Short mmCIF file of C-alpha atoms in Angstrom, two decimals:
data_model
loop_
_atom_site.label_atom_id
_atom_site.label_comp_id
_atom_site.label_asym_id
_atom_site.label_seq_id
_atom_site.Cartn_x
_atom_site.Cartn_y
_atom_site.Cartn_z
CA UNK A 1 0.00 0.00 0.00
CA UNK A 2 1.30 3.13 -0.89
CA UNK A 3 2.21 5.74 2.08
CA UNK A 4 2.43 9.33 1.40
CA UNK A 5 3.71 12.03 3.71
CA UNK A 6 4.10 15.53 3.22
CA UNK A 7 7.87 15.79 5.56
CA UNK A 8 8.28 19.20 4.85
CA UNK A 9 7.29 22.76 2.88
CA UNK A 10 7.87 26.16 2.48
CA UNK A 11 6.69 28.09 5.85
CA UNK A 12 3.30 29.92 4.78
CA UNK A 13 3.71 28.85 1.32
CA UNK A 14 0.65 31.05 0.22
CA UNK A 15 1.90 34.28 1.91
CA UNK A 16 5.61 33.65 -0.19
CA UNK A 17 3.80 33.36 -3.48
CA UNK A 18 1.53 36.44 -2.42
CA UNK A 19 5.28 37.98 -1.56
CA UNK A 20 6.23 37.38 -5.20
CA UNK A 21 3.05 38.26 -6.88
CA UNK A 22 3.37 41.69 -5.47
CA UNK A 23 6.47 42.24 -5.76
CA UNK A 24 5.43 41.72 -9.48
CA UNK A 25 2.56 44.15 -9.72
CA UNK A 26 3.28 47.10 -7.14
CA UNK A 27 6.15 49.23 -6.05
CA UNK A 28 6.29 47.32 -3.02
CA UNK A 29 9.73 47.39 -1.07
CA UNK A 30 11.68 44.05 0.25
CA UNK A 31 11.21 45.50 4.09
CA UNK A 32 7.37 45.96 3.54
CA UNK A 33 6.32 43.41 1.91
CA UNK A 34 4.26 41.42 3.76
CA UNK A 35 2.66 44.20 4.82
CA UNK A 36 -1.28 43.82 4.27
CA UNK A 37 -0.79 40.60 3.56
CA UNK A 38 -4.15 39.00 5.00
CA UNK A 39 -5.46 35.90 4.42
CA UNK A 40 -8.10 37.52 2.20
CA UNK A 41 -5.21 39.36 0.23
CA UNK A 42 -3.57 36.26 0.12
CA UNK A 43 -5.80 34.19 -1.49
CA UNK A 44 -6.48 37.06 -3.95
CA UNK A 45 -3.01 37.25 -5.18
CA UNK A 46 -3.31 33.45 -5.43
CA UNK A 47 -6.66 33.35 -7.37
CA UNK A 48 -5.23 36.39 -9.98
CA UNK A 49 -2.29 34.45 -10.32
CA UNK A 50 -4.70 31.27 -11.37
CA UNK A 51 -6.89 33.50 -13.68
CA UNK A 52 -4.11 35.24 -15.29
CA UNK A 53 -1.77 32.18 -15.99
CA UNK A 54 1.05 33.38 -14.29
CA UNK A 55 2.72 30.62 -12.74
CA UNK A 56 6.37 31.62 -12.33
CA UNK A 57 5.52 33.09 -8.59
CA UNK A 58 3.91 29.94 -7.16
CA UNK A 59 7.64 28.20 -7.94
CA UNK A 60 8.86 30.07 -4.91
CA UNK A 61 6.68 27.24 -2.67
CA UNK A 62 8.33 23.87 -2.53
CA UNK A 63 6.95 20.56 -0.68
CA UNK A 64 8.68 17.39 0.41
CA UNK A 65 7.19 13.96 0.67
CA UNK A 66 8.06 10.77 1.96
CA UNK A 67 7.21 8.07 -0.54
CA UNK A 68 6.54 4.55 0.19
CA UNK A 69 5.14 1.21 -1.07
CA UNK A 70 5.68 1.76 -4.77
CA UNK A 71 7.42 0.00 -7.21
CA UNK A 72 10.82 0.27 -9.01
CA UNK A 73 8.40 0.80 -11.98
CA UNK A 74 7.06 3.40 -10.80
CA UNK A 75 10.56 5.18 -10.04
CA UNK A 76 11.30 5.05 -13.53
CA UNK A 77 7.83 7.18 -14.48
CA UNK A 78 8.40 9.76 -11.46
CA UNK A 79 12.32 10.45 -12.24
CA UNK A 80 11.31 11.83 -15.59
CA UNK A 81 10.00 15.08 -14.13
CA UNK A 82 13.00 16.71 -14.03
CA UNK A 83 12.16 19.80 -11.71
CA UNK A 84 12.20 18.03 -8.66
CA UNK A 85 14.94 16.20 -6.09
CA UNK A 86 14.88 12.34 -5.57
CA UNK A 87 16.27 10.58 -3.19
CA UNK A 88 15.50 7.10 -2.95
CA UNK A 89 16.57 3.71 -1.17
CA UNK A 90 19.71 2.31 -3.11
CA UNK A 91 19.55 -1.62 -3.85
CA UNK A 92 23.25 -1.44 -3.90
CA UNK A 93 23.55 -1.03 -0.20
CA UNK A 94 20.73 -2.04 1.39
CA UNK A 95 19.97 -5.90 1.14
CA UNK A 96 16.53 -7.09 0.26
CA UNK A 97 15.81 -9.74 2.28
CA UNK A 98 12.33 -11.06 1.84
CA UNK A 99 11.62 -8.27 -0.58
CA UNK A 100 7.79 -6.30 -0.26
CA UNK A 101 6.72 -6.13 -3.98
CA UNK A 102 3.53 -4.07 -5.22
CA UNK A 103 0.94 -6.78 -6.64
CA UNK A 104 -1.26 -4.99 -9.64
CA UNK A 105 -4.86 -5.37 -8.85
CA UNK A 106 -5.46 -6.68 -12.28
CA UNK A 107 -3.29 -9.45 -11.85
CA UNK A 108 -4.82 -9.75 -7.99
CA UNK A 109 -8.14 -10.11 -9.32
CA UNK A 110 -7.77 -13.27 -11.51
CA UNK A 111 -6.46 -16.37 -9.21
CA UNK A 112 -4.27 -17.97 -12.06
CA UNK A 113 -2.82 -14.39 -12.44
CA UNK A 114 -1.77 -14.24 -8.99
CA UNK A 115 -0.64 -17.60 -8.16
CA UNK A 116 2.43 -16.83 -11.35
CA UNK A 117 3.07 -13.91 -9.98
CA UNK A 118 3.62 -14.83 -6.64
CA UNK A 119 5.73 -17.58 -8.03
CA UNK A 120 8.00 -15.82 -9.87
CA UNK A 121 8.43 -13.06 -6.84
CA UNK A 122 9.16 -16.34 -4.65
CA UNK A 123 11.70 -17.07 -7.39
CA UNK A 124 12.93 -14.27 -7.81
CA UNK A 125 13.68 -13.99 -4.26
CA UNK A 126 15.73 -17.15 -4.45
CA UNK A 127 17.73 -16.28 -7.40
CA UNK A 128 18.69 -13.19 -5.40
CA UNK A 129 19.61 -14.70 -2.49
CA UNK A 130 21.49 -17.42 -4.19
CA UNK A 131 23.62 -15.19 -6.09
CA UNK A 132 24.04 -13.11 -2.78
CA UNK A 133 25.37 -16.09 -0.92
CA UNK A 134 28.38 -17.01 -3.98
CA UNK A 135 29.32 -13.64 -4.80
CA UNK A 136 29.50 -12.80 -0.94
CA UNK A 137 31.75 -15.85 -0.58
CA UNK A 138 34.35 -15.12 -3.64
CA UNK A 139 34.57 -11.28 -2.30
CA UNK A 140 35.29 -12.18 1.44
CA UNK A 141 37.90 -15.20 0.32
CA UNK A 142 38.73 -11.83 -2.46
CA UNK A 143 39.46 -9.32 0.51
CA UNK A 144 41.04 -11.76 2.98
CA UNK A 145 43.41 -12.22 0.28
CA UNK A 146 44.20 -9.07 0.73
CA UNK A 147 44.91 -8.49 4.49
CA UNK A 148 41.32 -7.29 5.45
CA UNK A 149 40.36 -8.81 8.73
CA UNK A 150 37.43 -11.06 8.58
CA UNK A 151 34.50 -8.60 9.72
CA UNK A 152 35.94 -5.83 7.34
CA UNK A 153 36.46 -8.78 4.45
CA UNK A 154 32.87 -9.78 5.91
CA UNK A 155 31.43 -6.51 5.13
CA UNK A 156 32.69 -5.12 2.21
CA UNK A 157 32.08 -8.55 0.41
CA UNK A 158 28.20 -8.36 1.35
CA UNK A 159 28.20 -4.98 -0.55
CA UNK A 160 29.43 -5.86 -3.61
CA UNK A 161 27.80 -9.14 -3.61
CA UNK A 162 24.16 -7.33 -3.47
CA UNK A 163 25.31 -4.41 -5.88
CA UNK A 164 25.14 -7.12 -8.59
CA UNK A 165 22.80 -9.38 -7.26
CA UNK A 166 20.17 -7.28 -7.24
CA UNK A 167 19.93 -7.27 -11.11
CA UNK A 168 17.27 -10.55 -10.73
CA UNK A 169 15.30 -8.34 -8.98
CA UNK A 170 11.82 -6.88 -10.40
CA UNK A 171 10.11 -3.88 -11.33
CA UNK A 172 7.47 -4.62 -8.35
CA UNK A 173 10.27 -4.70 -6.09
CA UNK A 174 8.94 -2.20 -3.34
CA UNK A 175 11.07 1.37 -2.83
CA UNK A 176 11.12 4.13 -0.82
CA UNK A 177 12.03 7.93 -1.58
CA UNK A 178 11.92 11.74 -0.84
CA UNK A 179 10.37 13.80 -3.32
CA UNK A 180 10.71 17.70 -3.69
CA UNK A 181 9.42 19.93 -6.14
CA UNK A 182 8.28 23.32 -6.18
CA UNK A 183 4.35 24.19 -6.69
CA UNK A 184 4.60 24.89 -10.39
CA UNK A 185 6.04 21.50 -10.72
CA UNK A 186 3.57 20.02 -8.90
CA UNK A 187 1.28 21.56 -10.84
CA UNK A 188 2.59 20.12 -14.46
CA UNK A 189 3.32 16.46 -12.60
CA UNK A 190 -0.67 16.66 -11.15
CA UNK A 191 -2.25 17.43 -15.13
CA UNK A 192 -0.48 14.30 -16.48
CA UNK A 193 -0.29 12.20 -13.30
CA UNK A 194 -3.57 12.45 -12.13
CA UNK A 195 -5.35 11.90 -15.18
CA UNK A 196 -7.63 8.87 -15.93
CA UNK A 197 -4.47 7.99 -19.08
CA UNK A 198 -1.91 7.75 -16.46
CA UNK A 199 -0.59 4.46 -15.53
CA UNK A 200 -2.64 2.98 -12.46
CA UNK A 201 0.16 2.92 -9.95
CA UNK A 202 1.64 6.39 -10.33
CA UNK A 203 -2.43 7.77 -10.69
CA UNK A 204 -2.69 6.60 -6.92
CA UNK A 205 0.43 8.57 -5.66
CA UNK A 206 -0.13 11.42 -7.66
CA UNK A 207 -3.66 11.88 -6.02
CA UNK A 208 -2.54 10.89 -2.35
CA UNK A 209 0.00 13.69 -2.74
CA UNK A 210 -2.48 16.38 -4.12
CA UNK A 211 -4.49 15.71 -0.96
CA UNK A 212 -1.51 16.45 1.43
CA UNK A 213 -0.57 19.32 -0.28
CA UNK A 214 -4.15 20.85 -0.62
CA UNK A 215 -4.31 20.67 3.56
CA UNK A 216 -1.74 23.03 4.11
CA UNK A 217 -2.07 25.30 0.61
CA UNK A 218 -5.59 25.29 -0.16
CA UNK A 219 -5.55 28.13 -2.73
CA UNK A 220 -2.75 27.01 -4.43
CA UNK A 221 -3.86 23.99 -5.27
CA UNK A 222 -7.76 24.43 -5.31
CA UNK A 223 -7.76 23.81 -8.87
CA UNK A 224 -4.56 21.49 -9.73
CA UNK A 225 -5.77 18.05 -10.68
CA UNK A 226 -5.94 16.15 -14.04
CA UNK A 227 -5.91 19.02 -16.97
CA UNK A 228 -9.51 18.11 -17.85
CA UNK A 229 -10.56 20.20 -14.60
CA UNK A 230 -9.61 23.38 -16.63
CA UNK A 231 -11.00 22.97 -19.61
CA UNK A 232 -11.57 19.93 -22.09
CA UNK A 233 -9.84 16.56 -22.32
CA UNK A 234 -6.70 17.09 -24.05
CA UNK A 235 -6.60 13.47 -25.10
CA UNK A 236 -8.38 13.69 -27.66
CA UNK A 237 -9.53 10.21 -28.95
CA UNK A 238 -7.49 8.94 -25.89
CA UNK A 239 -9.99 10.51 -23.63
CA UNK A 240 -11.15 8.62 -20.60
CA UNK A 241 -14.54 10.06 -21.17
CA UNK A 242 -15.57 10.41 -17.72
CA UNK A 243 -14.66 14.27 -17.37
CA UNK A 244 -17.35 15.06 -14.85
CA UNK A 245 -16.81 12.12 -13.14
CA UNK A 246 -13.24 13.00 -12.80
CA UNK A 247 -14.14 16.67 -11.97
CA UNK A 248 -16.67 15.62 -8.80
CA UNK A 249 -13.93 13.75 -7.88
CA UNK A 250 -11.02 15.95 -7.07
CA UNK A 251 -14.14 19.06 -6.32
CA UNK A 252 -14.41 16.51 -3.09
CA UNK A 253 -10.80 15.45 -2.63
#
């Protein structure tokens, strides 16, 4: 199951945006201002910002997540928005014993489905520790060769063994990571992410974080969602054709 948390963001990240939306449109001076600055004015300098399309201020807000339950498939979809900062759980030096895997509900749905894929996560499992257990014992023999003492040898020999081992592993192979990206971001990676198109997996995070975020910036993200809640599809013949649907969804998110 997936676990999103929101770690960390910009303190008052409506007020900074307002701070850079005024700065835009009034004489305003660096030691004023947040001057005026109510919630009311706030959310005004938020809502012209919206009507206007000018999105550069709301980069000045960034948010952090904790990511966790999702799939090494689904790091390869997320790492291709560039504007944001990964970090995320290295194979290479953390072991995966017994690895947690993320079991598509397609496949969970039709018994014959499941029962393969549970087989070939049990294998794959095996494989992984096999090939853990005879690289770890050519490294150690390796680095005693070489003067290390036995927990050093010990060590540094279960290290490299797993940094090639872990190539059996698979794409539902669970991982962790912190996310950052600024609001704008946020904002592009919500209009593809959240849409009905994207990939089921990715879908699910991209909605869990648009709830998080919408707790502590309201306005900003009042009307970020799946592209089709501005205006129509723009998937053309691809189009999930549930756009209300989708609308009354993220309306009550």
């Amino acid at each position: 199951m997936i676990n999103v948390q929101l770690l960390a963001y910009t303190p008052e990240p409506e007020k900074t945006i307002a701070c850079a939306a005024k700065l835009c449109y009034s004489p305003a001076e660096i030691d004023t201002i947040k001057d005026g600055l109510t919630d009311e004015k706030t959310a005004s300098f938020i809502d012209m910002l919206n009507n206007i399309g000018h999105e550069s201020p709301i980069e000045h807000a960034s948010f952090t997540f904790g990511i966790e339950g999702v799939s090494r498939s689904l790091l390869a979809q997320i790492t291709r928005h560039r504007m944001a900062s990964f970090s995320v759980q290295s194979q290479r030096y953390v072991a995966e014993d017994a690895f947690e895997f993320v079991l598509p509900p397609e496949i969970e749905a039709v018994p014959e489905a499941k029962e393969e894929f549970l087989r070939a996560m049990k294998e794959d499992q095996e494989h992984y520790d096999r090939l853990t257990e005879i690289l770890k014992k050519k490294h150690y023999e390796d680095f005693l060769s070489q003067g290390l003492s036995e927990k050093a040898a010990a060590n540094k020999a279960e290290k490299k063994a797993i940094e090639d081992a872990r190539f059996v592993l698979p794409n539902a192979c669970t991982t962790k990571m912190v996310a950052t990206m600024n609001a704008r971001s946020l904002k592009n990676f919500f209009a593809i992410r959240c849409c009905n198109r994207a990939q089921w997996e990715i879908r699910e995070l991209a909605t869990l974080m648009l709830a998080e975020v919408r707790k502590v910036a309201p306005h900003i993200f009042a009307n970020m969602g799946p592209s089709c809640l501005n205006g129509p599809c723009p998937e053309g013949k691809m189009s999930c054709g549930k756009i209300l649907e989708v609308r009354e969804k993220f309306a009550n998110l």
